[in-house]
Amino acid sequence: DAGVIQSPRHEVTEMGQEVTLRCKPISGHNSLFWYRQTMMRGLELLIYFNNNVPIDDSGMPEDRFSAKMPNASFSTLKIQPSEPRDSAVYFCASSFQLAGTDTQYFGPGTRLTVL
Amino acid sequence: TQLLEQSPQFLSIQEGENLTVYCNSSSVFSSLQWYRQEPGEGPVLLVTVVTGGEVKKLKRLTFQFGDARKDSSLHITAAQPGDTGLYLCAGRLSGGSYIPTFGRGTSLIVHP
């Protein structure tokens, strides 16, 4: 398996622009997570999907952030409009939720820079 | 305030040295995981511990879950440059959400 695939790997944009990050989870996994990682705050969970349904979006910073999972093999995280404080590495992770100890498999991340 | 406090934040050592990093909380966890993240990559799971007092070994790495399931440690024997990375602990609260909470990590550099 190719693992979790994220695109783009790097994104540089200007403040106010729309940014869309993409994720393809591992085939057969039923849970998908979006995280944001910064030096100041570490790894923060933004949103969690189970069977394509958003279960917990309490970590989404504000209305500028939205996430969708139209099917089991694709998810997007959109920021509109983007701001410099959104600069971070965004990770997508997937897992097969069976019990409370299942493994999350992370993608390589998208490094976002908002100028 | 972080639910999981990791210490030290940074560690720079020479090849061959031993080290221990810690993951502490005042909360009880049903399970705790350790991940390693290399520069430019996502975290990769090293181990999961679920029983208080449990000890797991992975080659030169020894993981321990505290008796009260509130803390954990990772000990590396004879560190090698390949051990360089960010070590993250992640815990699932006992009786709580399925979603794990991550600590901020310990950044380890092992010099040849």
GROMACS .gro file of N, CA and C in nm, chain B residues 2-56:
model
  165
  117GLN      N    1  -0.119   2.171   2.870
  117GLN     CA    2  -0.115   2.046   2.796
  117GLN      C    3  -0.163   1.933   2.886
  118LEU      N    4  -0.245   1.844   2.831
  118LEU     CA    5  -0.290   1.727   2.905
  118LEU      C    6  -0.172   1.633   2.929
  119LEU      N    7  -0.085   1.622   2.830
  119LEU     CA    8   0.035   1.539   2.839
  119LEU      C    9   0.157   1.628   2.832
  120GLU      N   10   0.238   1.625   2.938
  120GLU     CA   11   0.360   1.705   2.942
  120GLU      C   12   0.479   1.615   2.913
  121GLN      N   13   0.558   1.653   2.813
  121GLN     CA   14   0.675   1.573   2.779
  121GLN      C   15   0.802   1.648   2.821
  122SER      N   16   0.899   1.572   2.871
  122SER     CA   17   1.025   1.631   2.911
  122SER      C   18   1.140   1.535   2.884
  123PRO      N   19   1.258   1.589   2.855
  123PRO     CA   20   1.281   1.730   2.826
  123PRO      C   21   1.224   1.767   2.689
  124GLN      N   22   1.221   1.896   2.661
  124GLN     CA   23   1.173   1.939   2.529
  124GLN      C   24   1.278   1.910   2.423
  125PHE      N   25   1.403   1.932   2.459
  125PHE     CA   26   1.513   1.912   2.365
  125PHE      C   27   1.623   1.831   2.433
  126LEU      N   28   1.688   1.748   2.353
  126LEU     CA   29   1.796   1.665   2.406
  126LEU      C   30   1.900   1.646   2.295
  127SER      N   31   2.025   1.681   2.326
  127SER     CA   32   2.132   1.667   2.228
  127SER      C   33   2.242   1.583   2.294
  128ILE      N   34   2.270   1.466   2.238
  128ILE     CA   35   2.364   1.375   2.303
  128ILE      C   36   2.460   1.316   2.199
  129GLN      N   37   2.562   1.248   2.249
  129GLN     CA   38   2.658   1.181   2.162
  129GLN      C   39   2.616   1.035   2.140
  130GLU      N   40   2.655   0.984   2.028
  130GLU     CA   41   2.630   0.843   1.997
  130GLU      C   42   2.684   0.756   2.110
  131GLY      N   43   2.606   0.656   2.147
  131GLY     CA   44   2.649   0.564   2.252
  131GLY      C   45   2.594   0.595   2.390
  132GLU      N   46   2.544   0.717   2.409
  132GLU     CA   47   2.488   0.753   2.540
  132GLU      C   48   2.349   0.693   2.557
  133ASN      N   49   2.309   0.682   2.683
  133ASN     CA   50   2.174   0.639   2.717
  133ASN      C   51   2.089   0.761   2.750
  134LEU      N   52   1.957   0.750   2.732
  134LEU     CA   53   1.870   0.862   2.764
  134LEU      C   54   1.731   0.812   2.800
  135THR      N   55   1.660   0.896   2.874
  135THR     CA   56   1.521   0.868   2.908
  135THR      C   57   1.439   0.994   2.885
  136VAL      N   58   1.325   0.977   2.821
  136VAL     CA   59   1.232   1.088   2.805
  136VAL      C   60   1.100   1.049   2.870
  137TYR      N   61   1.027   1.152   2.914
  137TYR     CA   62   0.912   1.129   2.999
  137TYR      C   63   0.785   1.191   2.941
  138CYS      N   64   0.674   1.129   2.976
  138CYS     CA   65   0.542   1.175   2.934
  138CYS      C   66   0.453   1.167   3.058
  139ASN      N   67   0.411   1.283   3.111
  139ASN     CA   68   0.341   1.286   3.239
  139ASN      C   69   0.206   1.356   3.230
  140SER      N   70   0.115   1.312   3.314
  140SER     CA   71  -0.018   1.373   3.319
  140SER      C   72  -0.078   1.352   3.458
  141SER      N   73  -0.178   1.431   3.489
  141SER     CA   74  -0.254   1.408   3.612
  141SER      C   75  -0.380   1.325   3.583
  142SER      N   76  -0.400   1.292   3.457
  142SER     CA   77  -0.517   1.215   3.415
  142SER      C   78  -0.479   1.068   3.393
  143VAL      N   79  -0.579   0.984   3.398
  143VAL     CA   80  -0.560   0.840   3.376
  143VAL      C   81  -0.594   0.806   3.232
  144PHE      N   82  -0.509   0.725   3.171
  144PHE     CA   83  -0.527   0.689   3.030
  144PHE      C   84  -0.557   0.540   3.015
  145SER      N   85  -0.642   0.508   2.921
  145SER     CA   86  -0.671   0.367   2.889
  145SER      C   87  -0.561   0.308   2.804
  146SER      N   88  -0.493   0.391   2.729
  146SER     CA   89  -0.381   0.346   2.648
  146SER      C   90  -0.290   0.464   2.619
  147LEU      N   91  -0.165   0.434   2.593
  147LEU     CA   92  -0.071   0.538   2.559
  147LEU      C   93   0.019   0.488   2.448
  148GLN      N   94   0.045   0.575   2.355
  148GLN     CA   95   0.128   0.538   2.241
  148GLN      C   96   0.248   0.632   2.231
  149TRP      N   97   0.357   0.579   2.176
  149TRP     CA   98   0.474   0.659   2.145
  149TRP      C   99   0.494   0.656   1.993
  150TYR      N  100   0.517   0.775   1.937
  150TYR     CA  101   0.545   0.791   1.796
  150TYR      C  102   0.682   0.857   1.780
  151ARG      N  103   0.747   0.829   1.667
  151ARG     CA  104   0.869   0.902   1.630
  151ARG      C  105   0.844   0.972   1.497
  152GLN      N  106   0.884   1.099   1.494
  152GLN     CA  107   0.866   1.178   1.373
  152GLN      C  108   1.002   1.227   1.325
  153GLU      N  109   1.038   1.192   1.202
  153GLU     CA  110   1.163   1.239   1.144
  153GLU      C  111   1.135   1.366   1.064
  154PRO      N  112   1.238   1.448   1.046
  154PRO     CA  113   1.218   1.576   0.976
  154PRO      C  114   1.153   1.557   0.839
  155GLY      N  115   1.049   1.636   0.813
  155GLY     CA  116   0.982   1.630   0.684
  155GLY      C  117   0.887   1.514   0.666
  156GLU      N  118   0.863   1.439   0.773
  156GLU     CA  119   0.774   1.324   0.763
  156GLU      C  120   0.666   1.331   0.871
  157GLY      N  121   0.567   1.243   0.858
  157GLY     CA  122   0.466   1.233   0.961
  157GLY      C  123   0.510   1.138   1.072
  158PRO      N  124   0.445   1.146   1.188
  158PRO     CA  125   0.479   1.054   1.299
  158PRO      C  126   0.452   0.909   1.261
  159VAL      N  127   0.536   0.821   1.316
  159VAL     CA  128   0.521   0.677   1.294
  159VAL      C  129   0.512   0.609   1.429
  160LEU      N  130   0.413   0.521   1.445
  160LEU     CA  131   0.392   0.455   1.573
  160LEU      C  132   0.509   0.362   1.607
  161LEU      N  133   0.555   0.373   1.734
  161LEU     CA  134   0.658   0.282   1.784
  161LEU      C  135   0.596   0.172   1.870
  162VAL      N  136   0.506   0.212   1.962
  162VAL     CA  137   0.452   0.114   2.056
  162VAL      C  138   0.322   0.164   2.116
  163THR      N  139   0.240   0.071   2.161
  163THR     CA  140   0.119   0.102   2.238
  163THR      C  141   0.126   0.024   2.369
  164VAL      N  142   0.099   0.092   2.480
  164VAL     CA  143   0.092   0.026   2.611
  164VAL      C  144  -0.047   0.049   2.668
  165VAL      N  145  -0.100  -0.056   2.733
  165VAL     CA  146  -0.238  -0.047   2.781
  165VAL      C  147  -0.254  -0.088   2.927
  166THR      N  148  -0.157  -0.156   2.983
  166THR     CA  149  -0.169  -0.206   3.120
  166THR      C  150  -0.076  -0.132   3.213
  167GLY      N  151  -0.126  -0.089   3.330
  167GLY     CA  152  -0.041  -0.021   3.426
  167GLY      C  153   0.080  -0.106   3.462
  168GLY      N  154   0.199  -0.045   3.459
  168GLY     CA  155   0.321  -0.118   3.489
  168GLY      C  156   0.381  -0.192   3.370
  169GLU      N  157   0.314  -0.190   3.259
  169GLU     CA  158   0.359  -0.265   3.141
  169GLU      C  159   0.493  -0.211   3.091
  170VAL      N  160   0.580  -0.303   3.052
  170VAL     CA  161   0.709  -0.269   2.991
  170VAL      C  162   0.718  -0.338   2.857
  171LYS      N  163   0.752  -0.260   2.755
  171LYS     CA  164   0.772  -0.317   2.621
  171LYS      C  165   0.908  -0.278   2.569
   0.00000   0.00000   0.00000
